[in-house]
PDB file of N, CA and C in Angstrom:
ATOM      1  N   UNK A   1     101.648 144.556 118.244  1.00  0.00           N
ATOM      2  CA  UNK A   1     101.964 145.922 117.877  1.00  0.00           C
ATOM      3  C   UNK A   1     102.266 146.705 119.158  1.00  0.00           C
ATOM      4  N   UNK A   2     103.747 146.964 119.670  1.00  0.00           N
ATOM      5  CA  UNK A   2     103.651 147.699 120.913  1.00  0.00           C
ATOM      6  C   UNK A   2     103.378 149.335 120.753  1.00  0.00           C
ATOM      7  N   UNK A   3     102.971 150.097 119.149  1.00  0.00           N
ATOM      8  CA  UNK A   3     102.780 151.321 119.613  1.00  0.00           C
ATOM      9  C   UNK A   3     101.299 151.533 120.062  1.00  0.00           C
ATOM     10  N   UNK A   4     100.779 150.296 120.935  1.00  0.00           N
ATOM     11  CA  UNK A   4      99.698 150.706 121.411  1.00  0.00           C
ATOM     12  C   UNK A   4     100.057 151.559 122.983  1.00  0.00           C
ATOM     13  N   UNK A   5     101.086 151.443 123.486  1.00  0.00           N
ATOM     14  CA  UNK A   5     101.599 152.193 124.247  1.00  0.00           C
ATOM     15  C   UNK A   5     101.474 153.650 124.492  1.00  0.00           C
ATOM     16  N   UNK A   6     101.953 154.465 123.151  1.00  0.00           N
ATOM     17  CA  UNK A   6     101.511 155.744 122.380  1.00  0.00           C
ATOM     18  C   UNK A   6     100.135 156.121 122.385  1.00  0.00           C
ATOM     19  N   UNK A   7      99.613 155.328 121.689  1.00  0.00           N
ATOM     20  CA  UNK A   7      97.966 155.583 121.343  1.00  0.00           C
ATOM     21  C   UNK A   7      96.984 155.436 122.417  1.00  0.00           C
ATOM     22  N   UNK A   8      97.140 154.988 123.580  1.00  0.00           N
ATOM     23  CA  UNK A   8      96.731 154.887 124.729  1.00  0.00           C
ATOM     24  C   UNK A   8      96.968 156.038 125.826  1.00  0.00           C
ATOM     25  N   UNK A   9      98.089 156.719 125.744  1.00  0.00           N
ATOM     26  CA  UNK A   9      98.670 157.696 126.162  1.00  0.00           C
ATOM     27  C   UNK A   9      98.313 158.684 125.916  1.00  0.00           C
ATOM     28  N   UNK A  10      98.120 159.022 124.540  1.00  0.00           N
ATOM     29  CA  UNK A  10      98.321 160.032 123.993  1.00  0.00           C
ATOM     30  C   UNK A  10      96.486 160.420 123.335  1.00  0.00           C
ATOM     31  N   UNK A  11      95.786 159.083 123.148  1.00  0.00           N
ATOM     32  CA  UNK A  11      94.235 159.523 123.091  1.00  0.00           C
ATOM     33  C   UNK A  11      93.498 159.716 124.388  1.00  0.00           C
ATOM     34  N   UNK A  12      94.031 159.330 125.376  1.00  0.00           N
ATOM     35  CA  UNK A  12      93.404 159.614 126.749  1.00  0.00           C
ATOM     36  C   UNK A  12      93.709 160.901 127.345  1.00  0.00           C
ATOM     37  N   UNK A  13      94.831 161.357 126.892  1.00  0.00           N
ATOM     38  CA  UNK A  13      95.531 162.783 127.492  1.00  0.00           C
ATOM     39  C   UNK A  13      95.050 163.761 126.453  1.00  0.00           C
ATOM     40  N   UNK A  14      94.442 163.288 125.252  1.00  0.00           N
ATOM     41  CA  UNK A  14      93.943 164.799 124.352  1.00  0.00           C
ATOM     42  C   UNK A  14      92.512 164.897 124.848  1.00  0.00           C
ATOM     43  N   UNK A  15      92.300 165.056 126.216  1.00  0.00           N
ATOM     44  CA  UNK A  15      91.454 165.600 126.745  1.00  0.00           C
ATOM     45  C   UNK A  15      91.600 166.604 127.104  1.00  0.00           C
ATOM     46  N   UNK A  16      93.192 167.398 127.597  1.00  0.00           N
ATOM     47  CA  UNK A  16      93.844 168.264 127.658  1.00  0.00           C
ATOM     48  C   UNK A  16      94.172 169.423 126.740  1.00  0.00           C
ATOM     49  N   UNK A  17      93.715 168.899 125.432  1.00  0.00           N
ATOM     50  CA  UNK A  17      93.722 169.803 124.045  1.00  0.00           C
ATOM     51  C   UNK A  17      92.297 170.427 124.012  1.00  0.00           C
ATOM     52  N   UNK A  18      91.280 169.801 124.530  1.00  0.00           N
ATOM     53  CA  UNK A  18      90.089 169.892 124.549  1.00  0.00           C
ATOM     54  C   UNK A  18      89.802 171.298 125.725  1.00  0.00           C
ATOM     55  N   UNK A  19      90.557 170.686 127.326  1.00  0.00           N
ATOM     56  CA  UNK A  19      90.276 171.950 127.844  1.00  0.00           C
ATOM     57  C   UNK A  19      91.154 173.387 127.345  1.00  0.00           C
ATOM     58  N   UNK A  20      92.489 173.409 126.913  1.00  0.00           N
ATOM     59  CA  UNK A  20      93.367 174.393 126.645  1.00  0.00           C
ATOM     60  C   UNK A  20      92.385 175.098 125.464  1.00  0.00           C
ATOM     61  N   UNK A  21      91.653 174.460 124.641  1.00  0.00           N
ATOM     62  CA  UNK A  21      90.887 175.219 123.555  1.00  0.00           C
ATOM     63  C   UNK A  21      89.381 176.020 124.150  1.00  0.00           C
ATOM     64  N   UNK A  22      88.734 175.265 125.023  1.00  0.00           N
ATOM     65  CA  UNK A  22      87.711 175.853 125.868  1.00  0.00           C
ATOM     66  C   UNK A  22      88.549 177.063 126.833  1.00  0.00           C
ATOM     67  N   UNK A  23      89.391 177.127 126.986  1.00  0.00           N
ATOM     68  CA  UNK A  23      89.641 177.894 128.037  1.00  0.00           C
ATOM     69  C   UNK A  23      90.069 179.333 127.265  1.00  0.00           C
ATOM     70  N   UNK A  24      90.761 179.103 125.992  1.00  0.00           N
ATOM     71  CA  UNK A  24      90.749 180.064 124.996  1.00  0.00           C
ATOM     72  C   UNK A  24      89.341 180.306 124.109  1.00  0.00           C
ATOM     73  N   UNK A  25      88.418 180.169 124.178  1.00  0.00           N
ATOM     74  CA  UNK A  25      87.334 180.362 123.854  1.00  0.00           C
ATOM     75  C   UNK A  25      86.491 181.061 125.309  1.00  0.00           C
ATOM     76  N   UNK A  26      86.681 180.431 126.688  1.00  0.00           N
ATOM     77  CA  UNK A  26      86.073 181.609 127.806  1.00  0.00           C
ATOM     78  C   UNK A  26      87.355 183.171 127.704  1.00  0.00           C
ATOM     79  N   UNK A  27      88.355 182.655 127.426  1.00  0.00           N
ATOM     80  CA  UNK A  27      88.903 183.779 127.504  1.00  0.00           C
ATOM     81  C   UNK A  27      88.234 185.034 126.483  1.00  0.00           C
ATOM     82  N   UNK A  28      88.203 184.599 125.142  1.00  0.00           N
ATOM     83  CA  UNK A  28      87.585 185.541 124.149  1.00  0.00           C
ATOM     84  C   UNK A  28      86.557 185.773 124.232  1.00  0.00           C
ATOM     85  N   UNK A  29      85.412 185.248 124.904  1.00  0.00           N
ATOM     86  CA  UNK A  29      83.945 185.468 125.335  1.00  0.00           C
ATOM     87  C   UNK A  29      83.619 185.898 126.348  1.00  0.00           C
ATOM     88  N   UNK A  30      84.115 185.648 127.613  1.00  0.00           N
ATOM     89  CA  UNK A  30      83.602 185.743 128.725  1.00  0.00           C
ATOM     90  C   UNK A  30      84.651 186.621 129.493  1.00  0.00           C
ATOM     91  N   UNK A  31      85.979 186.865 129.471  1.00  0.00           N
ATOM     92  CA  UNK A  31      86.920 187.489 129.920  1.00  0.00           C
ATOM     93  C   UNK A  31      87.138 189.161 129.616  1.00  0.00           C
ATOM     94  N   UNK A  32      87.427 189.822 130.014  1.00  0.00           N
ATOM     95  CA  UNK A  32      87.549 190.967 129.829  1.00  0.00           C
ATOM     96  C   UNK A  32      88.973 191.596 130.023  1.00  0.00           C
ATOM     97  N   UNK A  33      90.086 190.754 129.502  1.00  0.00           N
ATOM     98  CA  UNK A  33      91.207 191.302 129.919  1.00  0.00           C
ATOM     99  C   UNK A  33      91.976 192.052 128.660  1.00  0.00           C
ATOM    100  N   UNK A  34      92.790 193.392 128.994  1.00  0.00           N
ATOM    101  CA  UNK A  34      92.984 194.210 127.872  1.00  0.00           C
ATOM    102  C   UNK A  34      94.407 193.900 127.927  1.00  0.00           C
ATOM    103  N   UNK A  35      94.681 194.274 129.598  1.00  0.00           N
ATOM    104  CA  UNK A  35      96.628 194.275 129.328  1.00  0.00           C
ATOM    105  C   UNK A  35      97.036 193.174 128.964  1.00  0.00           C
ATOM    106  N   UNK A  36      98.232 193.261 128.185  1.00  0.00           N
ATOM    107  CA  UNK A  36      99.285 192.469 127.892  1.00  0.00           C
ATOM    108  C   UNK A  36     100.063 191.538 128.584  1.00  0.00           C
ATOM    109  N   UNK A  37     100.563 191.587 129.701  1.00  0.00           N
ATOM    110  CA  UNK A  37     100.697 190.850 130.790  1.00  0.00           C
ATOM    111  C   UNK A  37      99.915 189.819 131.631  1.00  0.00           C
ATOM    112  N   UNK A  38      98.415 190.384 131.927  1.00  0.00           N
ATOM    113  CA  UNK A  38      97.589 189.632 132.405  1.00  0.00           C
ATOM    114  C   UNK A  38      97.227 188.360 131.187  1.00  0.00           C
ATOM    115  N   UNK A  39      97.628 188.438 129.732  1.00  0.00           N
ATOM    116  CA  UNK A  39      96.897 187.635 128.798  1.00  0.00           C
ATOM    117  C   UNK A  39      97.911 186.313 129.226  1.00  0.00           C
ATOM    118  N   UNK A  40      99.666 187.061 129.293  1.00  0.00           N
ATOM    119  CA  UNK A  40     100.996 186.454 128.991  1.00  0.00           C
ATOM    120  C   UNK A  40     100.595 185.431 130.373  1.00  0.00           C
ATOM    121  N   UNK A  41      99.860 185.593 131.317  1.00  0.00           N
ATOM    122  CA  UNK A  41      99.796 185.155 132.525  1.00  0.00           C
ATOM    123  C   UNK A  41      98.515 184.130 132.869  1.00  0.00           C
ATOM    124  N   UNK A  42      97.575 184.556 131.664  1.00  0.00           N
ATOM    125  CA  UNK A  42      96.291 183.633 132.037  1.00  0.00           C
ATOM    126  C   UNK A  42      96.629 182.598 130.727  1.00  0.00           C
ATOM    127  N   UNK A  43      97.629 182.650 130.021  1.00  0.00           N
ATOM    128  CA  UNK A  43      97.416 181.882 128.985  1.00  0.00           C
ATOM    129  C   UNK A  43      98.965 180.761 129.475  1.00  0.00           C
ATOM    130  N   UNK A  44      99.967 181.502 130.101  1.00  0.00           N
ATOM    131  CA  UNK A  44     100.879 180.523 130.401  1.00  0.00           C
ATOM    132  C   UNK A  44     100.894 179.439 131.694  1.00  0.00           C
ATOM    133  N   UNK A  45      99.395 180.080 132.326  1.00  0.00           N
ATOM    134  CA  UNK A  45      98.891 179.286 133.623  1.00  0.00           C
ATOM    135  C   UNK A  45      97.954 177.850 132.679  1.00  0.00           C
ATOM    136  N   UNK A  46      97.559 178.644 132.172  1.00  0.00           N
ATOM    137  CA  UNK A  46      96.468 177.584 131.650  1.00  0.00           C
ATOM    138  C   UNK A  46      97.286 176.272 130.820  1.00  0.00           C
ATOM    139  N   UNK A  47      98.330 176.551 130.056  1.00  0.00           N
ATOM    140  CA  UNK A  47      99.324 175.888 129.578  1.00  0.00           C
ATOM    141  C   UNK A  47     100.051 175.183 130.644  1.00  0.00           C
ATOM    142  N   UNK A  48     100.413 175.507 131.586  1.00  0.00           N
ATOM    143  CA  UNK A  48     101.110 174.710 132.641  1.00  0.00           C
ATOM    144  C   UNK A  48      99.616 173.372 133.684  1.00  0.00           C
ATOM    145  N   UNK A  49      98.956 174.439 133.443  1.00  0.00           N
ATOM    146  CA  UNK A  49      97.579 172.902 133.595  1.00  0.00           C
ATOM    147  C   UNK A  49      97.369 172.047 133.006  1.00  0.00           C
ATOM    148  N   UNK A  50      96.651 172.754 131.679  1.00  0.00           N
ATOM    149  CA  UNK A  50      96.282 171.588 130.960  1.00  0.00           C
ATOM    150  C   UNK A  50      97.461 170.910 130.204  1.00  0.00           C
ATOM    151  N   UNK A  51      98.827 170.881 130.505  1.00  0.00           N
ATOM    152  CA  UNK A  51      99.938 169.974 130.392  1.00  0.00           C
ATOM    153  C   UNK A  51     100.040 168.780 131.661  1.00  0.00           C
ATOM    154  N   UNK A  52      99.982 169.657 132.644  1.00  0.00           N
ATOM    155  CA  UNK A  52      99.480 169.002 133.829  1.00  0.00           C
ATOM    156  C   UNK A  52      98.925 167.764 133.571  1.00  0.00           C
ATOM    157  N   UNK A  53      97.638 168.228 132.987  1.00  0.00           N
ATOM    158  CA  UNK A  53      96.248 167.353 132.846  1.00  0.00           C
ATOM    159  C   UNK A  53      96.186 166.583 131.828  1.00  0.00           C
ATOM    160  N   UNK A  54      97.325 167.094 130.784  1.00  0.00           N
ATOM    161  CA  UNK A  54      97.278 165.284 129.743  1.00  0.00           C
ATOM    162  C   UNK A  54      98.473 164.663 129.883  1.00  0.00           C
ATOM    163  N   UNK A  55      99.492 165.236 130.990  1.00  0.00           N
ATOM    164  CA  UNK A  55     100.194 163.664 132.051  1.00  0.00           C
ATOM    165  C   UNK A  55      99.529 163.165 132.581  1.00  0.00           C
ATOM    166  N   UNK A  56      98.632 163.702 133.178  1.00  0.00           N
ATOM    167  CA  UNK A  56      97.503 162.865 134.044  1.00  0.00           C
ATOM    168  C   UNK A  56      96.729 162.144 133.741  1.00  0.00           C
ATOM    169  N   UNK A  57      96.096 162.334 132.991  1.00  0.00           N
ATOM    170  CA  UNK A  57      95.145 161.742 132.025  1.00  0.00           C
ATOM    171  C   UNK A  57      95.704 160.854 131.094  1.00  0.00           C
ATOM    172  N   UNK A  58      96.628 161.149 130.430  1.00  0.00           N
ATOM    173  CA  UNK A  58      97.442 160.207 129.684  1.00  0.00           C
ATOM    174  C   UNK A  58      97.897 158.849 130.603  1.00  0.00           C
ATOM    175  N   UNK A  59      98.285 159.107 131.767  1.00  0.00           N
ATOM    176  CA  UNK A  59      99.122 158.358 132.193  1.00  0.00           C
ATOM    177  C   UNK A  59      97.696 157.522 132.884  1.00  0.00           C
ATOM    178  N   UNK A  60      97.073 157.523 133.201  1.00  0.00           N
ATOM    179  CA  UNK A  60      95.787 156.845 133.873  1.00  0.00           C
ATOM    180  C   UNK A  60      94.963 155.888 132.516  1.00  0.00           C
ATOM    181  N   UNK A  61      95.492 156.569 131.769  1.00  0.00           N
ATOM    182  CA  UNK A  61      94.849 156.059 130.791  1.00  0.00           C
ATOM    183  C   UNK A  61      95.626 154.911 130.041  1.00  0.00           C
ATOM    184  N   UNK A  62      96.598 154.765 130.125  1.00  0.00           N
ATOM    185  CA  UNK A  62      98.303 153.935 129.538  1.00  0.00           C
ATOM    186  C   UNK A  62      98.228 153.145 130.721  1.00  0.00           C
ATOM    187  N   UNK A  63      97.769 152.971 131.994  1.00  0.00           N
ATOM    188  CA  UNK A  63      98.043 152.213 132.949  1.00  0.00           C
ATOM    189  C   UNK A  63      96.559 151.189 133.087  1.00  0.00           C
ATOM    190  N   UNK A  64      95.612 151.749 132.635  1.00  0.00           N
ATOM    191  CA  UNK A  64      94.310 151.459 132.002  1.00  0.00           C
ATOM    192  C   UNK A  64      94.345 150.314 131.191  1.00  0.00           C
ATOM    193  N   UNK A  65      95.042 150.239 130.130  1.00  0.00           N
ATOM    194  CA  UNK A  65      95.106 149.673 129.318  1.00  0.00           C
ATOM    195  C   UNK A  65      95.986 148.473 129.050  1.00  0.00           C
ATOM    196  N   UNK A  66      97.007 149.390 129.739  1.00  0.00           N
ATOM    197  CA  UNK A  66      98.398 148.414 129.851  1.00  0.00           C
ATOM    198  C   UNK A  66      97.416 146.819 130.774  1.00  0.00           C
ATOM    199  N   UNK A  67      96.809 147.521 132.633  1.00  0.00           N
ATOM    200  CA  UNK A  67      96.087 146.496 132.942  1.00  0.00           C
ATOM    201  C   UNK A  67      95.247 145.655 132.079  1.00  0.00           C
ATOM    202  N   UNK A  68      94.344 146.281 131.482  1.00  0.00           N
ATOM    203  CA  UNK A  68      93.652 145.050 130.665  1.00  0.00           C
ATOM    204  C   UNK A  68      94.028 144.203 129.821  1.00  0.00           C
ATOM    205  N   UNK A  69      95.013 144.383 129.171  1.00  0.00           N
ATOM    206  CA  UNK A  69      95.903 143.902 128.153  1.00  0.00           C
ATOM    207  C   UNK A  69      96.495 142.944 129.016  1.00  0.00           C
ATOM    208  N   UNK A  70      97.159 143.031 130.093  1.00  0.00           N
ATOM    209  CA  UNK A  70      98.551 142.007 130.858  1.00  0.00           C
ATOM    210  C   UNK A  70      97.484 140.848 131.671  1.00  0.00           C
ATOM    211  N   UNK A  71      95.555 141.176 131.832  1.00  0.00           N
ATOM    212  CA  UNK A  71      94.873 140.192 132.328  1.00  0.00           C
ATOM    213  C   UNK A  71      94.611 139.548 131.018  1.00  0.00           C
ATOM    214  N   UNK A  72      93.867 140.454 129.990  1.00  0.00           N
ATOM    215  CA  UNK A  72      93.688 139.610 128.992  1.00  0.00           C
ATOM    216  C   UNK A  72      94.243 138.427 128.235  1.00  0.00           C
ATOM    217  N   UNK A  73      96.047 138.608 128.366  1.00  0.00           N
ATOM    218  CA  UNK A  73      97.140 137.942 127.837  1.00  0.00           C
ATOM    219  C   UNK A  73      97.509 137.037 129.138  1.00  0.00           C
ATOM    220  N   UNK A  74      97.331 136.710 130.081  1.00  0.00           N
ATOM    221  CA  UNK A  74      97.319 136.325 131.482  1.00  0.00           C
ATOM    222  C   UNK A  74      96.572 134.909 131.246  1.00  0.00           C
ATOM    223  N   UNK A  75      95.197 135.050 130.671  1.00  0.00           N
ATOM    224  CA  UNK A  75      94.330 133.991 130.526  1.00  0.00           C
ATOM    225  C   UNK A  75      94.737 132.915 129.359  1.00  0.00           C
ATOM    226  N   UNK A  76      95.677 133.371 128.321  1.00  0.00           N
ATOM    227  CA  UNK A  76      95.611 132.254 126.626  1.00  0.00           C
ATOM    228  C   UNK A  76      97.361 131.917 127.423  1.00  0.00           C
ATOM    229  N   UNK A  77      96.822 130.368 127.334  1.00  0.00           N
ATOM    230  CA  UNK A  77      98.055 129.688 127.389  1.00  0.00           C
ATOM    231  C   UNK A  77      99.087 129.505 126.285  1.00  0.00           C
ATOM    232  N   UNK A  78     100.391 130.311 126.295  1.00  0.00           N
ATOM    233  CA  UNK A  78     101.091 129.542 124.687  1.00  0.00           C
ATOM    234  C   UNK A  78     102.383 128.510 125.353  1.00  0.00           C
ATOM    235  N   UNK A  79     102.526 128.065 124.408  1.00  0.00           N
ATOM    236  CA  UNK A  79     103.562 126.567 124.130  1.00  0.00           C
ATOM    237  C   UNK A  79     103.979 126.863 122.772  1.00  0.00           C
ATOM    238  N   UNK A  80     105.119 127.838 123.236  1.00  0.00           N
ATOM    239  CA  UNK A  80     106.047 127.598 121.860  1.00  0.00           C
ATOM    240  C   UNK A  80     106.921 126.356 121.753  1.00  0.00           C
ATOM    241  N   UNK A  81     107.315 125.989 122.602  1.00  0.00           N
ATOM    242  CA  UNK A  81     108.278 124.775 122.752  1.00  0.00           C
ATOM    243  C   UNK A  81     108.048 123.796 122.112  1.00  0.00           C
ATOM    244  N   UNK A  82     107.097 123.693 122.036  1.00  0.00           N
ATOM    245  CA  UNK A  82     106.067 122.213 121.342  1.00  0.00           C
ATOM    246  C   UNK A  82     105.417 122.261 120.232  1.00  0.00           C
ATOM    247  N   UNK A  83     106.422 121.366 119.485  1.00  0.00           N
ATOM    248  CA  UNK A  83     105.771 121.792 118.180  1.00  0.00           C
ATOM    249  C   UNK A  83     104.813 120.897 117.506  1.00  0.00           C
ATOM    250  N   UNK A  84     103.425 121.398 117.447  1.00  0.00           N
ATOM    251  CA  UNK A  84     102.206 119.850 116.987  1.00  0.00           C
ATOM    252  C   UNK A  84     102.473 118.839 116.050  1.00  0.00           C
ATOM    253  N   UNK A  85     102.160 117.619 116.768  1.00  0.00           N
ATOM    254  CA  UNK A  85     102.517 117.132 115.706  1.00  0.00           C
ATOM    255  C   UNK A  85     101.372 115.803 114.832  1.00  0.00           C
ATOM    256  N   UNK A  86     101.511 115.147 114.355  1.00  0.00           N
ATOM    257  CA  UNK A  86     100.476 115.003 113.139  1.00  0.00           C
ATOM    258  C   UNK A  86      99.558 114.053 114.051  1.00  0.00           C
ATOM    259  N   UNK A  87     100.003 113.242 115.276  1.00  0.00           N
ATOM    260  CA  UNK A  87      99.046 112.907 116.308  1.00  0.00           C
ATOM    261  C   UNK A  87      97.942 113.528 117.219  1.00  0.00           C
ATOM    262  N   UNK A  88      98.737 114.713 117.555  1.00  0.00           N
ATOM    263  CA  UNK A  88      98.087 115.485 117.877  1.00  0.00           C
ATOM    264  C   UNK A  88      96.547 116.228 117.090  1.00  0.00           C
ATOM    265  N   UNK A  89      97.216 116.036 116.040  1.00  0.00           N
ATOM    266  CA  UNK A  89      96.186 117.038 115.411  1.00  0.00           C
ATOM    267  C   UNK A  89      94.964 115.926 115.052  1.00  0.00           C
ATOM    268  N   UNK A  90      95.412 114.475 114.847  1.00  0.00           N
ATOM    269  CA  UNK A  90      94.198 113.674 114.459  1.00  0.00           C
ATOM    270  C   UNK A  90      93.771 113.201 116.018  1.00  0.00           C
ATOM    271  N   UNK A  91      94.209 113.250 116.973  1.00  0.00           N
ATOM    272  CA  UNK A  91      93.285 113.313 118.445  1.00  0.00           C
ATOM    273  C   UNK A  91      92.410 114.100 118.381  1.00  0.00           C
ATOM    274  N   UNK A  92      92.651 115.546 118.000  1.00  0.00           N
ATOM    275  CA  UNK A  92      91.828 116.770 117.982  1.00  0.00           C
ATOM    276  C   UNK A  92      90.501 116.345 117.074  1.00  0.00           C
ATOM    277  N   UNK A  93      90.659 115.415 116.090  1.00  0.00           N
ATOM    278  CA  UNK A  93      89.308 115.380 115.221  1.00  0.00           C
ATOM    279  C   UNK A  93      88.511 114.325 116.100  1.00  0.00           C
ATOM    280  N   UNK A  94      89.196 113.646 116.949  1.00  0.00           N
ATOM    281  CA  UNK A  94      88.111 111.818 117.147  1.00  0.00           C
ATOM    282  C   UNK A  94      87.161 112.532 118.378  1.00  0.00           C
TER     283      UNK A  94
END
């Protein structure tokens, strides 16, 4: 299944959904900002981070995986070429 590609990417980088929602939650609690501008400015900074931060994260995480996968598949020998045949398979029982 190669859309493990996606799902590797994309569950490691929604760590980034996680801070963009905390950061709108200190904003409404802990922030005290009234003007209009300063909101347009703390909210389009924070958006340019935590985008930042689930390339980053995403991508560490897709390279993560990708490694374990290319050792894991590294170790099982295949032989398509060879196709078993009915000797083979009664060696396998003696």
């Amino acid at each position: 299944d190669y859309n493990w590609w996606w799902r590797s990417f994309l569950t490691s980088g929604f760590t980034a959904v996680y801070v963009f929602l905390y950061s709108g939650f200190y904003f409404v609690t802990e922030l005290k900002i009234s003007d209009g501008i300063s909101r347009f400015f703390y909210f389009g900074y924070t958006l340019m981070i935590t985008f930042s931060l689930f390339l980053l994260t995403g991508t560490i995480g897709f390279l993560a995986c990708f490694w374990f996968v290319r050792i894991i598949y590294s170790v099982i020998k295949f032989d398509y070429m060879k196709q078993p045949s009915i000797n083979d398979i009664s060696n396998y029982f003696k």
